[in-house]
């Protein structure tokens, strides 16, 4: 069992409106007892499927923006912040449908379950069908604003820190070479 799977499932179950869980341990124990170990893996494939396109879009957007905002690729904190924030926003928005399905797999939300014959939503294809049945195309983008707002500062900071350390390390290497 992966720690990440448990963390996502527990976080989302405890954040649900009228969550029956008071403590993390209650949630883990109850899910384990009522749904089995498989509940902790239900969204694992979706998580991996979401991370690959997120990172691909994120990196491509960052590089594209750097080509336009910082074509000489010099250390420029402003361009790194803007490019990082925009890259995170684009990647978050583009992968929101996968995040919605992952959340549904983790929470097994009652409205969605009532539209599902088997009583449990398993697998990405089942989650995609259920989201569409419950809310149509717009349901895939529920929470897109919150996801974008969350990602923008996070990715702006991450890229800024990365570029700062890259600059410092590169500068030191150049100084050492010049000193030899």
mmCIF file with all atom_site columns, C-alpha atoms in Angstrom:
data_model
loop_
_atom_site.group_PDB
_atom_site.id
_atom_site.type_symbol
_atom_site.label_atom_id
_atom_site.label_alt_id
_atom_site.label_comp_id
_atom_site.label_asym_id
_atom_site.label_entity_id
_atom_site.label_seq_id
_atom_site.pdbx_PDB_ins_code
_atom_site.Cartn_x
_atom_site.Cartn_y
_atom_site.Cartn_z
_atom_site.occupancy
_atom_site.B_iso_or_equiv
_atom_site.pdbx_formal_charge
_atom_site.auth_seq_id
_atom_site.auth_comp_id
_atom_site.auth_asym_id
_atom_site.auth_atom_id
_atom_site.pdbx_PDB_model_num
ATOM 1   C CA . UNK A 1 1   ? 0.000   0.000  0.000   1.00 0.00 ? 1   UNK A CA 1
ATOM 2   C CA . UNK A 1 2   ? 1.371   3.393  -0.910  1.00 0.00 ? 2   UNK A CA 1
ATOM 3   C CA . UNK A 1 3   ? 1.463   6.184  1.624   1.00 0.00 ? 3   UNK A CA 1
ATOM 4   C CA . UNK A 1 4   ? 0.447   8.664  -1.076  1.00 0.00 ? 4   UNK A CA 1
ATOM 5   C CA . UNK A 1 5   ? -2.696  6.663  -1.862  1.00 0.00 ? 5   UNK A CA 1
ATOM 6   C CA . UNK A 1 6   ? -3.726  6.632  1.785   1.00 0.00 ? 6   UNK A CA 1
ATOM 7   C CA . UNK A 1 7   ? -3.009  10.346 2.193   1.00 0.00 ? 7   UNK A CA 1
ATOM 8   C CA . UNK A 1 8   ? -5.085  11.380 -0.854  1.00 0.00 ? 8   UNK A CA 1
ATOM 9   C CA . UNK A 1 9   ? -7.985  9.153  0.066   1.00 0.00 ? 9   UNK A CA 1
ATOM 10  C CA . UNK A 1 10  ? -8.053  10.229 3.721   1.00 0.00 ? 10  UNK A CA 1
ATOM 11  C CA . UNK A 1 11  ? -7.616  13.946 2.886   1.00 0.00 ? 11  UNK A CA 1
ATOM 12  C CA . UNK A 1 12  ? -10.473 13.897 0.421   1.00 0.00 ? 12  UNK A CA 1
ATOM 13  C CA . UNK A 1 13  ? -12.784 11.830 2.606   1.00 0.00 ? 13  UNK A CA 1
ATOM 14  C CA . UNK A 1 14  ? -12.222 14.141 5.562   1.00 0.00 ? 14  UNK A CA 1
ATOM 15  C CA . UNK A 1 15  ? -12.809 17.258 3.417   1.00 0.00 ? 15  UNK A CA 1
ATOM 16  C CA . UNK A 1 16  ? -16.181 16.039 2.176   1.00 0.00 ? 16  UNK A CA 1
ATOM 17  C CA . UNK A 1 17  ? -19.240 17.944 3.349   1.00 0.00 ? 17  UNK A CA 1
ATOM 18  C CA . UNK A 1 18  ? -20.674 16.196 6.439   1.00 0.00 ? 18  UNK A CA 1
ATOM 19  C CA . UNK A 1 19  ? -17.722 13.826 6.601   1.00 0.00 ? 19  UNK A CA 1
ATOM 20  C CA . UNK A 1 20  ? -18.389 11.144 9.211   1.00 0.00 ? 20  UNK A CA 1
ATOM 21  C CA . UNK A 1 21  ? -14.710 11.013 10.185  1.00 0.00 ? 21  UNK A CA 1
ATOM 22  C CA . UNK A 1 22  ? -13.317 12.914 13.154  1.00 0.00 ? 22  UNK A CA 1
ATOM 23  C CA . UNK A 1 23  ? -9.719  11.633 13.002  1.00 0.00 ? 23  UNK A CA 1
ATOM 24  C CA . UNK A 1 24  ? -7.373  10.282 10.362  1.00 0.00 ? 24  UNK A CA 1
ATOM 25  C CA . UNK A 1 25  ? -7.138  6.928  12.120  1.00 0.00 ? 25  UNK A CA 1
ATOM 26  C CA . UNK A 1 26  ? -10.957 6.611  12.160  1.00 0.00 ? 26  UNK A CA 1
ATOM 27  C CA . UNK A 1 27  ? -11.059 7.216  8.439   1.00 0.00 ? 27  UNK A CA 1
ATOM 28  C CA . UNK A 1 28  ? -8.316  4.697  7.613   1.00 0.00 ? 28  UNK A CA 1
ATOM 29  C CA . UNK A 1 29  ? -9.807  2.040  9.896   1.00 0.00 ? 29  UNK A CA 1
ATOM 30  C CA . UNK A 1 30  ? -13.361 2.494  8.600   1.00 0.00 ? 30  UNK A CA 1
ATOM 31  C CA . UNK A 1 31  ? -12.352 2.495  4.933   1.00 0.00 ? 31  UNK A CA 1
ATOM 32  C CA . UNK A 1 32  ? -10.154 -0.580 5.468   1.00 0.00 ? 32  UNK A CA 1
ATOM 33  C CA . UNK A 1 33  ? -12.946 -2.430 7.256   1.00 0.00 ? 33  UNK A CA 1
ATOM 34  C CA . UNK A 1 34  ? -15.834 -1.442 4.952   1.00 0.00 ? 34  UNK A CA 1
ATOM 35  C CA . UNK A 1 35  ? -14.160 -1.233 1.543   1.00 0.00 ? 35  UNK A CA 1
ATOM 36  C CA . UNK A 1 36  ? -10.963 -3.221 1.892   1.00 0.00 ? 36  UNK A CA 1
ATOM 37  C CA . UNK A 1 37  ? -7.416  -2.477 0.840   1.00 0.00 ? 37  UNK A CA 1
ATOM 38  C CA . UNK A 1 38  ? -8.521  -1.858 -2.761  1.00 0.00 ? 38  UNK A CA 1
ATOM 39  C CA . UNK A 1 39  ? -10.102 1.441  -1.733  1.00 0.00 ? 39  UNK A CA 1
ATOM 40  C CA . UNK A 1 40  ? -6.632  2.875  -1.162  1.00 0.00 ? 40  UNK A CA 1
ATOM 41  C CA . UNK A 1 41  ? -5.631  1.969  -4.728  1.00 0.00 ? 41  UNK A CA 1
ATOM 42  C CA . UNK A 1 42  ? -8.864  2.892  -6.489  1.00 0.00 ? 42  UNK A CA 1
ATOM 43  C CA . UNK A 1 43  ? -7.484  6.172  -7.869  1.00 0.00 ? 43  UNK A CA 1
ATOM 44  C CA . UNK A 1 44  ? -3.841  5.109  -8.242  1.00 0.00 ? 44  UNK A CA 1
ATOM 45  C CA . UNK A 1 45  ? -3.995  4.630  -12.021 1.00 0.00 ? 45  UNK A CA 1
ATOM 46  C CA . UNK A 1 46  ? -5.801  7.944  -12.378 1.00 0.00 ? 46  UNK A CA 1
ATOM 47  C CA . UNK A 1 47  ? -3.168  9.666  -10.234 1.00 0.00 ? 47  UNK A CA 1
ATOM 48  C CA . UNK A 1 48  ? -0.388  8.361  -12.467 1.00 0.00 ? 48  UNK A CA 1
ATOM 49  C CA . UNK A 1 49  ? -2.386  9.116  -15.596 1.00 0.00 ? 49  UNK A CA 1
ATOM 50  C CA . UNK A 1 50  ? -2.923  12.672 -14.348 1.00 0.00 ? 50  UNK A CA 1
ATOM 51  C CA . UNK A 1 51  ? 0.697   13.325 -13.314 1.00 0.00 ? 51  UNK A CA 1
ATOM 52  C CA . UNK A 1 52  ? 2.239   12.414 -16.669 1.00 0.00 ? 52  UNK A CA 1
ATOM 53  C CA . UNK A 1 53  ? 0.224   14.873 -18.781 1.00 0.00 ? 53  UNK A CA 1
ATOM 54  C CA . UNK A 1 54  ? 0.375   17.492 -16.004 1.00 0.00 ? 54  UNK A CA 1
ATOM 55  C CA . UNK A 1 55  ? 4.170   17.427 -15.965 1.00 0.00 ? 55  UNK A CA 1
ATOM 56  C CA . UNK A 1 56  ? 4.436   17.301 -19.764 1.00 0.00 ? 56  UNK A CA 1
ATOM 57  C CA . UNK A 1 57  ? 2.129   20.305 -20.214 1.00 0.00 ? 57  UNK A CA 1
ATOM 58  C CA . UNK A 1 58  ? 3.794   22.091 -17.307 1.00 0.00 ? 58  UNK A CA 1
ATOM 59  C CA . UNK A 1 59  ? 7.334   21.756 -18.704 1.00 0.00 ? 59  UNK A CA 1
ATOM 60  C CA . UNK A 1 60  ? 6.367   22.503 -22.302 1.00 0.00 ? 60  UNK A CA 1
ATOM 61  C CA . UNK A 1 61  ? 4.445   25.627 -21.279 1.00 0.00 ? 61  UNK A CA 1
ATOM 62  C CA . UNK A 1 62  ? 7.292   26.841 -19.062 1.00 0.00 ? 62  UNK A CA 1
ATOM 63  C CA . UNK A 1 63  ? 9.845   26.364 -21.847 1.00 0.00 ? 63  UNK A CA 1
ATOM 64  C CA . UNK A 1 64  ? 7.575   27.999 -24.419 1.00 0.00 ? 64  UNK A CA 1
ATOM 65  C CA . UNK A 1 65  ? 7.074   31.044 -22.194 1.00 0.00 ? 65  UNK A CA 1
ATOM 66  C CA . UNK A 1 66  ? 10.770  31.262 -21.379 1.00 0.00 ? 66  UNK A CA 1
ATOM 67  C CA . UNK A 1 67  ? 11.531  31.345 -25.113 1.00 0.00 ? 67  UNK A CA 1
ATOM 68  C CA . UNK A 1 68  ? 9.276   34.397 -25.415 1.00 0.00 ? 68  UNK A CA 1
ATOM 69  C CA . UNK A 1 69  ? 9.894   36.181 -22.112 1.00 0.00 ? 69  UNK A CA 1
ATOM 70  C CA . UNK A 1 70  ? 13.559  35.331 -21.654 1.00 0.00 ? 70  UNK A CA 1
ATOM 71  C CA . UNK A 1 71  ? 14.973  34.339 -25.071 1.00 0.00 ? 71  UNK A CA 1
ATOM 72  C CA . UNK A 1 72  ? 18.608  34.701 -23.980 1.00 0.00 ? 72  UNK A CA 1
ATOM 73  C CA . UNK A 1 73  ? 17.964  32.396 -21.019 1.00 0.00 ? 73  UNK A CA 1
ATOM 74  C CA . UNK A 1 74  ? 19.550  34.650 -18.466 1.00 0.00 ? 74  UNK A CA 1
ATOM 75  C CA . UNK A 1 75  ? 18.709  34.591 -14.792 1.00 0.00 ? 75  UNK A CA 1
ATOM 76  C CA . UNK A 1 76  ? 15.569  36.723 -14.682 1.00 0.00 ? 76  UNK A CA 1
ATOM 77  C CA . UNK A 1 77  ? 13.421  36.134 -11.587 1.00 0.00 ? 77  UNK A CA 1
ATOM 78  C CA . UNK A 1 78  ? 10.413  37.961 -13.024 1.00 0.00 ? 78  UNK A CA 1
ATOM 79  C CA . UNK A 1 79  ? 10.278  35.794 -16.131 1.00 0.00 ? 79  UNK A CA 1
ATOM 80  C CA . UNK A 1 80  ? 10.699  32.643 -14.026 1.00 0.00 ? 80  UNK A CA 1
ATOM 81  C CA . UNK A 1 81  ? 7.812   33.611 -11.734 1.00 0.00 ? 81  UNK A CA 1
ATOM 82  C CA . UNK A 1 82  ? 5.456   34.514 -14.602 1.00 0.00 ? 82  UNK A CA 1
ATOM 83  C CA . UNK A 1 83  ? 6.398   31.487 -16.713 1.00 0.00 ? 83  UNK A CA 1
ATOM 84  C CA . UNK A 1 84  ? 6.138   29.151 -13.718 1.00 0.00 ? 84  UNK A CA 1
ATOM 85  C CA . UNK A 1 85  ? 2.757   30.490 -12.613 1.00 0.00 ? 85  UNK A CA 1
ATOM 86  C CA . UNK A 1 86  ? 1.310   30.344 -16.130 1.00 0.00 ? 86  UNK A CA 1
ATOM 87  C CA . UNK A 1 87  ? 2.709   26.867 -16.740 1.00 0.00 ? 87  UNK A CA 1
ATOM 88  C CA . UNK A 1 88  ? 1.110   25.610 -13.535 1.00 0.00 ? 88  UNK A CA 1
ATOM 89  C CA . UNK A 1 89  ? -2.207  27.242 -14.422 1.00 0.00 ? 89  UNK A CA 1
ATOM 90  C CA . UNK A 1 90  ? -2.329  25.702 -17.907 1.00 0.00 ? 90  UNK A CA 1
ATOM 91  C CA . UNK A 1 91  ? -1.332  22.247 -16.662 1.00 0.00 ? 91  UNK A CA 1
ATOM 92  C CA . UNK A 1 92  ? -3.825  22.382 -13.787 1.00 0.00 ? 92  UNK A CA 1
ATOM 93  C CA . UNK A 1 93  ? -6.703  23.465 -16.025 1.00 0.00 ? 93  UNK A CA 1
ATOM 94  C CA . UNK A 1 94  ? -5.910  20.865 -18.682 1.00 0.00 ? 94  UNK A CA 1
ATOM 95  C CA . UNK A 1 95  ? -5.771  17.985 -16.191 1.00 0.00 ? 95  UNK A CA 1
ATOM 96  C CA . UNK A 1 96  ? -8.778  18.994 -14.072 1.00 0.00 ? 96  UNK A CA 1
ATOM 97  C CA . UNK A 1 97  ? -11.033 16.302 -15.623 1.00 0.00 ? 97  UNK A CA 1
ATOM 98  C CA . UNK A 1 98  ? -8.572  13.658 -14.437 1.00 0.00 ? 98  UNK A CA 1
ATOM 99  C CA . UNK A 1 99  ? -8.482  15.253 -10.980 1.00 0.00 ? 99  UNK A CA 1
ATOM 100 C CA . UNK A 1 100 ? -12.287 15.237 -10.784 1.00 0.00 ? 100 UNK A CA 1
ATOM 101 C CA . UNK A 1 101 ? -12.313 11.523 -11.611 1.00 0.00 ? 101 UNK A CA 1
ATOM 102 C CA . UNK A 1 102 ? -9.547  10.818 -9.085  1.00 0.00 ? 102 UNK A CA 1
ATOM 103 C CA . UNK A 1 103 ? -11.520 12.656 -6.399  1.00 0.00 ? 103 UNK A CA 1
ATOM 104 C CA . UNK A 1 104 ? -14.658 10.682 -7.249  1.00 0.00 ? 104 UNK A CA 1
ATOM 105 C CA . UNK A 1 105 ? -12.740 7.408  -7.022  1.00 0.00 ? 105 UNK A CA 1
ATOM 106 C CA . UNK A 1 106 ? -11.352 8.424  -3.628  1.00 0.00 ? 106 UNK A CA 1
ATOM 107 C CA . UNK A 1 107 ? -14.545 9.807  -2.092  1.00 0.00 ? 107 UNK A CA 1
ATOM 108 C CA . UNK A 1 108 ? -17.158 7.482  -3.619  1.00 0.00 ? 108 UNK A CA 1
ATOM 109 C CA . UNK A 1 109 ? -19.557 10.443 -3.319  1.00 0.00 ? 109 UNK A CA 1
ATOM 110 C CA . UNK A 1 110 ? -23.130 9.326  -2.594  1.00 0.00 ? 110 UNK A CA 1
ATOM 111 C CA . UNK A 1 111 ? -24.848 11.200 -5.457  1.00 0.00 ? 111 UNK A CA 1
ATOM 112 C CA . UNK A 1 112 ? -22.516 9.536  -7.943  1.00 0.00 ? 112 UNK A CA 1
ATOM 113 C CA . UNK A 1 113 ? -22.902 6.155  -6.251  1.00 0.00 ? 113 UNK A CA 1
ATOM 114 C CA . UNK A 1 114 ? -26.691 6.348  -6.572  1.00 0.00 ? 114 UNK A CA 1
ATOM 115 C CA . UNK A 1 115 ? -26.270 6.634  -10.360 1.00 0.00 ? 115 UNK A CA 1
ATOM 116 C CA . UNK A 1 116 ? -23.894 3.662  -10.415 1.00 0.00 ? 116 UNK A CA 1
ATOM 117 C CA . UNK A 1 117 ? -25.418 0.188  -10.567 1.00 0.00 ? 117 UNK A CA 1
ATOM 118 C CA . UNK A 1 118 ? -22.584 -1.668 -8.800  1.00 0.00 ? 118 UNK A CA 1
ATOM 119 C CA . UNK A 1 119 ? -22.528 0.549  -5.707  1.00 0.00 ? 119 UNK A CA 1
ATOM 120 C CA . UNK A 1 120 ? -18.799 1.283  -6.046  1.00 0.00 ? 120 UNK A CA 1
ATOM 121 C CA . UNK A 1 121 ? -16.999 3.280  -8.664  1.00 0.00 ? 121 UNK A CA 1
ATOM 122 C CA . UNK A 1 122 ? -13.889 1.447  -9.793  1.00 0.00 ? 122 UNK A CA 1
ATOM 123 C CA . UNK A 1 123 ? -11.449 2.386  -12.502 1.00 0.00 ? 123 UNK A CA 1
ATOM 124 C CA . UNK A 1 124 ? -10.936 5.487  -14.546 1.00 0.00 ? 124 UNK A CA 1
ATOM 125 C CA . UNK A 1 125 ? -13.370 4.588  -17.336 1.00 0.00 ? 125 UNK A CA 1
ATOM 126 C CA . UNK A 1 126 ? -16.150 4.026  -14.794 1.00 0.00 ? 126 UNK A CA 1
ATOM 127 C CA . UNK A 1 127 ? -15.308 7.338  -13.092 1.00 0.00 ? 127 UNK A CA 1
ATOM 128 C CA . UNK A 1 128 ? -15.393 9.219  -16.421 1.00 0.00 ? 128 UNK A CA 1
ATOM 129 C CA . UNK A 1 129 ? -18.797 7.717  -17.285 1.00 0.00 ? 129 UNK A CA 1
ATOM 130 C CA . UNK A 1 130 ? -20.200 8.487  -13.832 1.00 0.00 ? 130 UNK A CA 1
ATOM 131 C CA . UNK A 1 131 ? -19.010 12.116 -13.847 1.00 0.00 ? 131 UNK A CA 1
ATOM 132 C CA . UNK A 1 132 ? -20.648 12.620 -17.241 1.00 0.00 ? 132 UNK A CA 1
ATOM 133 C CA . UNK A 1 133 ? -23.910 10.919 -16.159 1.00 0.00 ? 133 UNK A CA 1
ATOM 134 C CA . UNK A 1 134 ? -24.151 13.014 -12.997 1.00 0.00 ? 134 UNK A CA 1
ATOM 135 C CA . UNK A 1 135 ? -23.164 16.437 -14.341 1.00 0.00 ? 135 UNK A CA 1
ATOM 136 C CA . UNK A 1 136 ? -22.447 16.408 -18.051 1.00 0.00 ? 136 UNK A CA 1
ATOM 137 C CA . UNK A 1 137 ? -19.344 17.920 -19.643 1.00 0.00 ? 137 UNK A CA 1
ATOM 138 C CA . UNK A 1 138 ? -19.197 20.851 -17.206 1.00 0.00 ? 138 UNK A CA 1
ATOM 139 C CA . UNK A 1 139 ? -18.775 18.434 -14.278 1.00 0.00 ? 139 UNK A CA 1
ATOM 140 C CA . UNK A 1 140 ? -15.290 17.569 -15.552 1.00 0.00 ? 140 UNK A CA 1
ATOM 141 C CA . UNK A 1 141 ? -14.206 21.126 -14.778 1.00 0.00 ? 141 UNK A CA 1
ATOM 142 C CA . UNK A 1 142 ? -15.666 21.490 -11.304 1.00 0.00 ? 142 UNK A CA 1
ATOM 143 C CA . UNK A 1 143 ? -13.077 23.121 -9.096  1.00 0.00 ? 143 UNK A CA 1
ATOM 144 C CA . UNK A 1 144 ? -10.883 24.263 -11.991 1.00 0.00 ? 144 UNK A CA 1
ATOM 145 C CA . UNK A 1 145 ? -10.531 27.755 -10.494 1.00 0.00 ? 145 UNK A CA 1
ATOM 146 C CA . UNK A 1 146 ? -9.405  26.444 -7.122  1.00 0.00 ? 146 UNK A CA 1
ATOM 147 C CA . UNK A 1 147 ? -6.964  24.047 -8.755  1.00 0.00 ? 147 UNK A CA 1
ATOM 148 C CA . UNK A 1 148 ? -5.456  26.798 -10.915 1.00 0.00 ? 148 UNK A CA 1
ATOM 149 C CA . UNK A 1 149 ? -5.232  29.223 -7.988  1.00 0.00 ? 149 UNK A CA 1
ATOM 150 C CA . UNK A 1 150 ? -3.518  26.528 -5.907  1.00 0.00 ? 150 UNK A CA 1
ATOM 151 C CA . UNK A 1 151 ? -1.008  25.603 -8.623  1.00 0.00 ? 151 UNK A CA 1
ATOM 152 C CA . UNK A 1 152 ? 0.019   29.093 -9.765  1.00 0.00 ? 152 UNK A CA 1
ATOM 153 C CA . UNK A 1 153 ? 1.968   30.214 -6.674  1.00 0.00 ? 153 UNK A CA 1
ATOM 154 C CA . UNK A 1 154 ? 3.284   26.710 -6.105  1.00 0.00 ? 154 UNK A CA 1
ATOM 155 C CA . UNK A 1 155 ? 4.776   26.357 -9.566  1.00 0.00 ? 155 UNK A CA 1
ATOM 156 C CA . UNK A 1 156 ? 5.953   29.990 -9.640  1.00 0.00 ? 156 UNK A CA 1
ATOM 157 C CA . UNK A 1 157 ? 7.912   29.411 -6.428  1.00 0.00 ? 157 UNK A CA 1
ATOM 158 C CA . UNK A 1 158 ? 9.231   26.023 -7.564  1.00 0.00 ? 158 UNK A CA 1
ATOM 159 C CA . UNK A 1 159 ? 10.570  27.385 -10.874 1.00 0.00 ? 159 UNK A CA 1
ATOM 160 C CA . UNK A 1 160 ? 12.028  30.467 -9.195  1.00 0.00 ? 160 UNK A CA 1
ATOM 161 C CA . UNK A 1 161 ? 13.898  28.371 -6.647  1.00 0.00 ? 161 UNK A CA 1
ATOM 162 C CA . UNK A 1 162 ? 15.087  25.948 -9.338  1.00 0.00 ? 162 UNK A CA 1
ATOM 163 C CA . UNK A 1 163 ? 16.341  28.753 -11.585 1.00 0.00 ? 163 UNK A CA 1
ATOM 164 C CA . UNK A 1 164 ? 17.999  30.522 -8.637  1.00 0.00 ? 164 UNK A CA 1
ATOM 165 C CA . UNK A 1 165 ? 20.003  27.455 -7.611  1.00 0.00 ? 165 UNK A CA 1
ATOM 166 C CA . UNK A 1 166 ? 20.816  26.664 -11.236 1.00 0.00 ? 166 UNK A CA 1
ATOM 167 C CA . UNK A 1 167 ? 22.160  30.204 -11.585 1.00 0.00 ? 167 UNK A CA 1
ATOM 168 C CA . UNK A 1 168 ? 24.216  30.020 -8.359  1.00 0.00 ? 168 UNK A CA 1
ATOM 169 C CA . UNK A 1 169 ? 25.690  26.602 -9.181  1.00 0.00 ? 169 UNK A CA 1
ATOM 170 C CA . UNK A 1 170 ? 26.467  27.570 -12.775 1.00 0.00 ? 170 UNK A CA 1
ATOM 171 C CA . UNK A 1 171 ? 28.052  30.823 -11.638 1.00 0.00 ? 171 UNK A CA 1
ATOM 172 C CA . UNK A 1 172 ? 30.288  28.966 -9.172  1.00 0.00 ? 172 UNK A CA 1
ATOM 173 C CA . UNK A 1 173 ? 31.368  26.485 -11.834 1.00 0.00 ? 173 UNK A CA 1
ATOM 174 C CA . UNK A 1 174 ? 32.246  29.323 -14.194 1.00 0.00 ? 174 UNK A CA 1
ATOM 175 C CA . UNK A 1 175 ? 34.220  31.099 -11.459 1.00 0.00 ? 175 UNK A CA 1
ATOM 176 C CA . UNK A 1 176 ? 36.158  27.918 -10.693 1.00 0.00 ? 176 UNK A CA 1
ATOM 177 C CA . UNK A 1 177 ? 36.973  27.382 -14.367 1.00 0.00 ? 177 UNK A CA 1
ATOM 178 C CA . UNK A 1 178 ? 38.101  30.990 -14.736 1.00 0.00 ? 178 UNK A CA 1
ATOM 179 C CA . UNK A 1 179 ? 40.303  30.673 -11.636 1.00 0.00 ? 179 UNK A CA 1
ATOM 180 C CA . UNK A 1 180 ? 42.187  27.604 -12.934 1.00 0.00 ? 180 UNK A CA 1
#
